[in-house]
Amino acid sequence: MSARVLDGKALAAQVKQEVAARVTAVKAKGVAPCLAVVLVGDDPASAVYVKSKTKDARECGIEAFDHRLPADVSQATLLALVAKLGADPAVHGILVQLPLPRHLDSDQVIEAIPPHKDVDGLHPDNLGRVAQGRPRFVACTPQGCMRLLALAGVQLAGANAVVLGRSVLVGKPVALLLTSANATVTLCHSKTRNLAEVVASADVVVAAIGKAELVRGSWIKPGAVVIDVGSNRMPDGKLIGDVEFAAAAERASAITPVPGGVGPMTRACLLENTVLAAERS
Ligand code: NAP
């Protein structure tokens, strides 16, 4: 293997230390950073995510509360809780764990979060500001990708960047952030023709598709930097990325592992956004 493996766990630990110091500083000014996490239903994976988010927050000195609602909760009750948290001056960040049960309208719920408390960065106002190049909160996974690219030391200005996946959660904001960083960006999706050729032209590849090892190692341009957002649980329980890691690492100059790459940075960026919300309050 020739690529440098970008250690998201180590970088996240560093970010958490920085956040803890900022929490101490803002507390000294009389503000106790507080994150409210809303969990609807009893999906085991969502429950694990919520538990880890509140645990991370508390480790940095951020107060974190989870608000659990039953799976059959009405849209009105959920909106009322979000409105209550939105109006509470002691709450700086609100996160509604997605996906919500199918009978609920998640777009409406996200839009009900006051944008200055939207630490997940999913409110249209916040995504719009990212598009304008004047972000308030950047969504956690895209921000994690950018931090990992910074760790790789890659020169983004003028680089050819290929983003695979155009979700509002990951692909689109990553493409916007790369554009703001002066990369020349190609945004690919399921209708893209000749994906292998497009990827082969990239100095920077960000894969956020959700298909295990769809991006073959042989597609990677020698020396490219590869950020693998994919998180695909295999039948044997193993977590696999969207990129064929071993073969890609033979060609790339730097690559993120799965697990231990983007995942820990996503968690760390939520903490950063939460302390930022408290600092601004
Ligand atoms: P998503 O909403 O399902 O979007 C997937 C995107 O991939 C869509 O834009 C889709 O295109 C595109 N796509 C699907 N098949 C393709 C193909 N054969 N060729 C090219 N593009 C294709 O997924 P997401 O929420 O963005 O998540 C993507 C992956 O990242 C998942 O594995 C998810 O678990 C992972 N993830 C990880 C983290 C983390 O913290 N590590 C955070 C978020 C997500 P169309 O638009 O044409 O359908």
Short mmCIF file of C-alpha atoms and ligand atoms in Angstrom, two decimals:
data_model
loop_
_atom_site.label_atom_id
_atom_site.label_comp_id
_atom_site.label_asym_id
_atom_site.label_seq_id
_atom_site.Cartn_x
_atom_site.Cartn_y
_atom_site.Cartn_z
CA MET A 1 0.00 0.00 0.00
CA SER A 2 1.37 3.42 -0.89
CA ALA A 3 -1.37 5.79 0.26
CA ARG A 4 -1.28 7.66 3.52
CA VAL A 5 -4.27 6.51 5.57
CA LEU A 6 -6.10 9.58 6.90
CA ASP A 7 -6.85 8.80 10.53
CA GLY A 8 -10.30 10.26 11.20
CA LYS A 9 -10.30 8.93 14.74
CA ALA A 10 -7.11 10.76 15.70
CA LEU A 11 -8.26 13.98 14.01
CA ALA A 12 -11.64 13.72 15.75
CA ALA A 13 -9.88 13.33 19.11
CA GLN A 14 -7.97 16.53 18.38
CA VAL A 15 -11.16 18.37 17.40
CA LYS A 16 -12.83 17.17 20.60
CA GLN A 17 -9.96 18.59 22.65
CA GLU A 18 -10.33 21.94 20.89
CA VAL A 19 -14.09 21.87 21.49
CA ALA A 20 -13.58 21.08 25.20
CA ALA A 21 -11.30 24.12 25.53
CA ARG A 22 -13.88 26.34 23.81
CA VAL A 23 -16.61 24.96 26.08
CA THR A 24 -14.54 25.89 29.13
CA ALA A 25 -14.00 29.39 27.75
CA VAL A 26 -17.67 30.01 26.94
CA LYS A 27 -18.74 28.63 30.33
CA ALA A 28 -16.43 31.18 31.95
CA LYS A 29 -18.58 33.82 30.23
CA GLY A 30 -21.71 32.34 31.84
CA VAL A 31 -22.98 30.29 28.90
CA ALA A 32 -23.37 26.51 29.35
CA PRO A 33 -23.47 24.94 25.86
CA CYS A 34 -26.46 22.64 25.55
CA LEU A 35 -27.47 20.19 22.82
CA ALA A 36 -30.99 18.77 22.56
CA VAL A 37 -31.34 15.55 20.59
CA VAL A 38 -34.78 14.37 19.49
CA LEU A 39 -35.27 10.66 18.84
CA VAL A 40 -38.55 9.34 17.46
CA GLY A 41 -39.30 5.62 17.70
CA ASP A 42 -37.12 2.70 18.68
CA ASP A 43 -34.92 2.05 15.66
CA PRO A 44 -31.84 0.41 17.25
CA ALA A 45 -29.32 2.07 14.91
CA SER A 46 -30.77 5.55 15.58
CA ALA A 47 -30.73 4.86 19.33
CA VAL A 48 -27.03 3.96 19.13
CA TYR A 49 -26.27 7.16 17.16
CA VAL A 50 -28.14 9.30 19.68
CA LYS A 51 -26.37 7.65 22.59
CA SER A 52 -22.96 8.25 21.04
CA LYS A 53 -23.78 11.88 20.19
CA THR A 54 -24.88 12.69 23.75
CA LYS A 55 -21.89 10.81 25.18
CA ASP A 56 -19.43 12.72 22.93
CA ALA A 57 -21.06 16.00 23.91
CA ARG A 58 -20.83 15.31 27.63
CA GLU A 59 -17.18 14.30 27.26
CA CYS A 60 -16.50 17.80 25.95
CA GLY A 61 -18.45 19.48 28.75
CA ILE A 62 -21.53 20.15 26.63
CA GLU A 63 -24.85 19.45 28.34
CA ALA A 64 -26.81 17.00 26.23
CA PHE A 65 -30.40 15.86 26.63
CA ASP A 66 -32.28 13.35 24.54
CA HIS A 67 -36.00 13.74 24.03
CA ARG A 68 -37.61 10.45 23.11
CA LEU A 69 -40.97 10.26 21.39
CA PRO A 70 -42.93 7.12 20.48
CA ALA A 71 -42.82 5.81 16.89
CA ASP A 72 -46.49 6.73 16.35
CA VAL A 73 -46.11 10.34 17.53
CA SER A 74 -48.05 12.88 15.49
CA GLN A 75 -46.39 15.52 13.34
CA ALA A 76 -48.05 18.20 15.50
CA THR A 77 -46.58 16.80 18.75
CA LEU A 78 -43.11 16.55 17.21
CA LEU A 79 -43.35 20.10 15.85
CA ALA A 80 -44.50 21.33 19.27
CA LEU A 81 -41.40 19.79 20.92
CA VAL A 82 -39.10 21.36 18.30
CA ALA A 83 -40.82 24.73 18.83
CA LYS A 84 -40.38 24.43 22.61
CA LEU A 85 -36.67 23.65 22.26
CA GLY A 86 -36.35 26.42 19.69
CA ALA A 87 -37.77 28.95 22.14
CA ASP A 88 -35.69 27.74 25.11
CA PRO A 89 -32.71 30.11 25.57
CA ALA A 90 -30.80 27.40 27.49
CA VAL A 91 -30.76 25.17 24.37
CA HIS A 92 -28.11 26.13 21.80
CA GLY A 93 -28.29 23.21 19.39
CA ILE A 94 -31.20 21.04 18.23
CA LEU A 95 -30.73 17.80 16.34
CA VAL A 96 -33.58 15.63 15.15
CA GLN A 97 -32.26 12.13 14.49
CA LEU A 98 -33.09 10.98 10.96
CA PRO A 99 -34.67 9.03 9.40
CA LEU A 100 -38.05 9.72 10.97
CA PRO A 101 -40.87 7.14 10.75
CA ARG A 102 -42.55 7.30 7.34
CA HIS A 103 -45.75 9.02 8.46
CA LEU A 104 -43.76 12.10 9.52
CA ASP A 105 -42.63 14.92 7.21
CA SER A 106 -38.94 15.35 8.01
CA ASP A 107 -38.54 18.39 5.72
CA GLN A 108 -41.18 20.26 7.72
CA VAL A 109 -39.56 19.21 11.01
CA ILE A 110 -36.08 20.37 9.90
CA GLU A 111 -37.54 23.68 8.74
CA ALA A 112 -39.10 24.16 12.18
CA ILE A 113 -35.65 24.23 13.82
CA PRO A 114 -34.48 27.84 14.18
CA PRO A 115 -31.54 28.09 11.72
CA HIS A 116 -29.23 29.46 14.43
CA LYS A 117 -29.81 26.25 16.45
CA ASP A 118 -29.57 23.88 13.47
CA VAL A 119 -26.24 22.30 14.45
CA ASP A 120 -26.79 19.48 11.93
CA GLY A 121 -26.72 22.13 9.19
CA LEU A 122 -29.72 20.66 7.36
CA HIS A 123 -32.12 23.63 7.42
CA PRO A 124 -32.61 25.03 3.89
CA ASP A 125 -31.42 28.40 5.17
CA ASN A 126 -28.11 26.87 6.24
CA LEU A 127 -27.66 24.83 3.07
CA GLY A 128 -28.53 27.96 1.05
CA ARG A 129 -25.86 29.92 2.87
CA VAL A 130 -23.32 27.21 2.07
CA ALA A 131 -24.37 27.60 -1.59
CA GLN A 132 -23.79 31.35 -1.28
CA GLY A 133 -20.33 30.76 0.18
CA ARG A 134 -21.21 32.36 3.53
CA PRO A 135 -22.01 29.41 5.79
CA ARG A 136 -23.57 29.66 9.25
CA PHE A 137 -23.50 25.93 10.03
CA VAL A 138 -22.02 23.38 7.65
CA ALA A 139 -23.59 19.92 7.84
CA CYS A 140 -21.39 17.60 9.89
CA THR A 141 -20.44 14.95 7.33
CA PRO A 142 -19.49 17.43 4.56
CA GLN A 143 -17.52 19.47 7.09
CA GLY A 144 -15.77 16.27 8.22
CA CYS A 145 -14.81 15.56 4.60
CA MET A 146 -13.30 19.03 4.23
CA ARG A 147 -11.32 18.64 7.45
CA LEU A 148 -9.93 15.33 6.22
CA LEU A 149 -8.93 16.95 2.92
CA ALA A 150 -7.15 19.64 4.91
CA LEU A 151 -5.38 16.91 6.89
CA ALA A 152 -4.25 15.38 3.59
CA GLY A 153 -2.76 18.77 2.72
CA VAL A 154 -4.32 18.66 -0.72
CA GLN A 155 -4.27 21.84 -2.79
CA LEU A 156 -7.95 22.24 -3.70
CA ALA A 157 -7.64 25.39 -5.81
CA GLY A 158 -7.68 24.27 -9.42
CA ALA A 159 -7.95 20.58 -8.53
CA ASN A 160 -10.41 18.32 -10.35
CA ALA A 161 -12.78 17.06 -7.67
CA VAL A 162 -15.31 14.32 -8.36
CA VAL A 163 -18.14 13.85 -5.87
CA LEU A 164 -20.18 10.66 -6.14
CA GLY A 165 -23.70 11.03 -4.77
CA ARG A 166 -25.90 14.13 -4.77
CA SER A 167 -27.85 13.76 -1.51
CA VAL A 168 -28.77 16.91 0.39
CA LEU A 169 -27.08 15.38 3.43
CA VAL A 170 -23.67 14.72 1.87
CA GLY A 171 -22.99 14.96 -1.86
CA LYS A 172 -24.52 18.35 -2.66
CA PRO A 173 -23.00 20.27 0.26
CA VAL A 174 -19.60 18.61 -0.33
CA ALA A 175 -19.76 19.76 -3.97
CA LEU A 176 -20.64 23.31 -2.84
CA LEU A 177 -17.81 23.41 -0.29
CA LEU A 178 -15.29 22.14 -2.83
CA THR A 179 -16.52 24.78 -5.28
CA SER A 180 -16.01 27.47 -2.63
CA ALA A 181 -12.49 26.11 -2.14
CA ASN A 182 -11.91 26.73 -5.88
CA ALA A 183 -11.86 23.11 -7.01
CA THR A 184 -13.41 22.26 -10.37
CA VAL A 185 -16.23 19.99 -9.32
CA THR A 186 -18.08 17.20 -11.09
CA LEU A 187 -21.11 15.89 -9.22
CA CYS A 188 -22.00 12.31 -10.19
CA HIS A 189 -25.14 10.31 -9.50
CA SER A 190 -26.91 7.16 -10.61
CA LYS A 191 -27.50 8.50 -14.14
CA THR A 192 -23.86 9.52 -14.72
CA ARG A 193 -22.36 7.86 -17.79
CA ASN A 194 -18.85 6.38 -17.79
CA LEU A 195 -18.37 6.76 -14.07
CA ALA A 196 -14.99 5.01 -14.18
CA GLU A 197 -13.66 7.56 -16.69
CA VAL A 198 -14.98 10.50 -14.71
CA VAL A 199 -13.39 9.20 -11.50
CA ALA A 200 -10.11 8.56 -13.34
CA SER A 201 -9.87 12.31 -14.08
CA ALA A 202 -10.10 13.27 -10.39
CA ASP A 203 -7.37 14.67 -8.18
CA VAL A 204 -9.87 14.42 -5.33
CA VAL A 205 -12.61 11.79 -5.04
CA VAL A 206 -15.40 11.97 -2.47
CA ALA A 207 -17.60 8.88 -2.57
CA ALA A 208 -21.02 9.11 -0.89
CA ILE A 209 -23.18 6.55 -2.65
CA GLY A 210 -24.02 3.80 -0.19
CA LYS A 211 -22.89 0.88 -2.39
CA ALA A 212 -20.08 -1.28 -1.04
CA GLU A 213 -16.86 -0.95 -3.06
CA LEU A 214 -18.65 0.39 -6.15
CA VAL A 215 -15.63 2.61 -6.81
CA ARG A 216 -12.92 0.24 -7.98
CA GLY A 217 -9.31 0.80 -7.05
CA SER A 218 -8.28 0.69 -10.72
CA TRP A 219 -10.41 3.83 -11.39
CA ILE A 220 -8.30 5.99 -9.08
CA LYS A 221 -5.82 8.34 -10.71
CA PRO A 222 -2.33 7.74 -9.27
CA GLY A 223 -1.71 10.30 -6.51
CA ALA A 224 -5.38 11.22 -6.00
CA VAL A 225 -6.84 11.85 -2.55
CA VAL A 226 -9.86 9.67 -1.72
CA ILE A 227 -12.49 10.42 0.90
CA ASP A 228 -14.84 7.49 1.42
CA VAL A 229 -18.10 8.51 3.10
CA GLY A 230 -19.83 5.20 2.40
CA SER A 231 -20.88 3.15 5.35
CA ASN A 232 -22.23 -0.21 4.22
CA ARG A 233 -23.01 -2.92 6.76
CA MET A 234 -22.23 -6.36 5.29
CA PRO A 235 -24.12 -9.56 6.24
CA ASP A 236 -21.15 -10.60 8.42
CA GLY A 237 -21.48 -7.32 10.36
CA LYS A 238 -18.38 -5.73 8.81
CA LEU A 239 -18.54 -2.07 7.77
CA ILE A 240 -17.35 -1.42 4.21
CA GLY A 241 -16.91 1.83 2.31
CA ASP A 242 -17.98 2.80 -1.20
CA VAL A 243 -14.38 2.47 -2.40
CA GLU A 244 -12.39 -0.74 -2.89
CA PHE A 245 -9.95 0.27 -0.18
CA ALA A 246 -6.90 -1.99 -0.64
CA ALA A 247 -6.69 -1.54 -4.42
CA ALA A 248 -7.41 2.21 -4.22
CA ALA A 249 -4.72 2.62 -1.56
CA GLU A 250 -2.17 1.19 -4.03
CA ARG A 251 -2.80 4.19 -6.31
CA ALA A 252 -4.00 7.07 -4.13
CA SER A 253 -1.67 9.40 -2.23
CA ALA A 254 -4.09 9.53 0.71
CA ILE A 255 -7.32 7.73 1.57
CA THR A 256 -9.77 7.51 4.46
CA PRO A 257 -10.48 4.10 5.98
CA VAL A 258 -13.95 2.73 6.75
CA PRO A 259 -14.48 2.60 9.65
CA GLY A 260 -12.28 5.25 11.26
CA GLY A 261 -12.35 7.96 8.59
CA VAL A 262 -15.37 10.18 7.92
CA GLY A 263 -17.57 8.65 10.65
CA PRO A 264 -15.62 9.94 13.68
CA MET A 265 -15.20 13.33 11.99
CA THR A 266 -18.96 13.62 11.46
CA ARG A 267 -19.44 13.15 15.20
CA ALA A 268 -16.70 15.64 16.04
CA CYS A 269 -18.11 18.32 13.71
CA LEU A 270 -21.46 18.17 15.52
CA LEU A 271 -19.65 19.13 18.72
CA GLU A 272 -17.89 21.97 16.93
CA ASN A 273 -21.20 23.29 15.61
CA THR A 274 -22.76 23.06 19.06
CA VAL A 275 -20.04 25.05 20.81
CA LEU A 276 -20.18 27.55 17.92
CA ALA A 277 -23.93 27.97 18.49
CA ALA A 278 -23.29 28.62 22.19
CA GLU A 279 -20.49 31.10 21.46
CA ARG A 280 -22.81 33.04 19.17
CA SER A 281 -25.75 33.00 21.61
P1 NAP B 1 -28.40 8.63 -0.44
O1 NAP B 1 -29.28 9.73 0.01
O2 NAP B 1 -28.96 7.26 -0.66
O3 NAP B 1 -27.72 9.12 -1.81
C1 NAP B 1 -26.96 8.25 -2.58
C2 NAP B 1 -26.49 8.97 -3.82
O4 NAP B 1 -25.67 8.05 -4.54
C3 NAP B 1 -27.61 9.43 -4.75
O5 NAP B 1 -27.34 10.72 -5.21
C4 NAP B 1 -27.55 8.41 -5.88
O6 NAP B 1 -27.91 8.93 -7.14
C5 NAP B 1 -26.09 8.06 -5.89
N1 NAP B 1 -25.86 6.74 -6.49
C6 NAP B 1 -26.51 5.58 -6.19
N2 NAP B 1 -26.04 4.60 -6.97
C7 NAP B 1 -25.11 5.13 -7.77
C8 NAP B 1 -24.28 4.62 -8.82
N3 NAP B 1 -24.34 3.35 -9.19
N4 NAP B 1 -23.44 5.46 -9.42
C9 NAP B 1 -23.36 6.76 -9.06
N5 NAP B 1 -24.13 7.31 -8.08
C10 NAP B 1 -24.99 6.51 -7.46
O7 NAP B 1 -27.16 8.42 0.53
P2 NAP B 1 -26.42 9.45 1.54
O8 NAP B 1 -27.28 9.75 2.69
O9 NAP B 1 -25.79 10.56 0.78
O10 NAP B 1 -25.27 8.47 2.06
C11 NAP B 1 -24.30 7.91 1.17
C12 NAP B 1 -23.44 6.93 1.95
O11 NAP B 1 -22.75 7.65 2.97
C13 NAP B 1 -24.21 5.84 2.70
O12 NAP B 1 -23.41 4.66 2.72
C14 NAP B 1 -24.34 6.37 4.10
O13 NAP B 1 -24.47 5.34 5.06
C15 NAP B 1 -23.01 7.07 4.22
N6 NAP B 1 -23.00 8.14 5.24
C16 NAP B 1 -21.99 8.11 6.13
C17 NAP B 1 -21.88 9.11 7.07
C18 NAP B 1 -20.74 9.07 8.03
O14 NAP B 1 -20.73 9.84 8.97
N7 NAP B 1 -19.75 8.22 7.81
C19 NAP B 1 -22.83 10.14 7.12
C20 NAP B 1 -23.85 10.16 6.17
C21 NAP B 1 -23.92 9.15 5.22
P3 NAP B 1 -29.40 9.47 -7.49
O15 NAP B 1 -29.48 10.83 -6.86
O16 NAP B 1 -29.41 9.52 -8.97
O17 NAP B 1 -30.35 8.48 -6.90
#
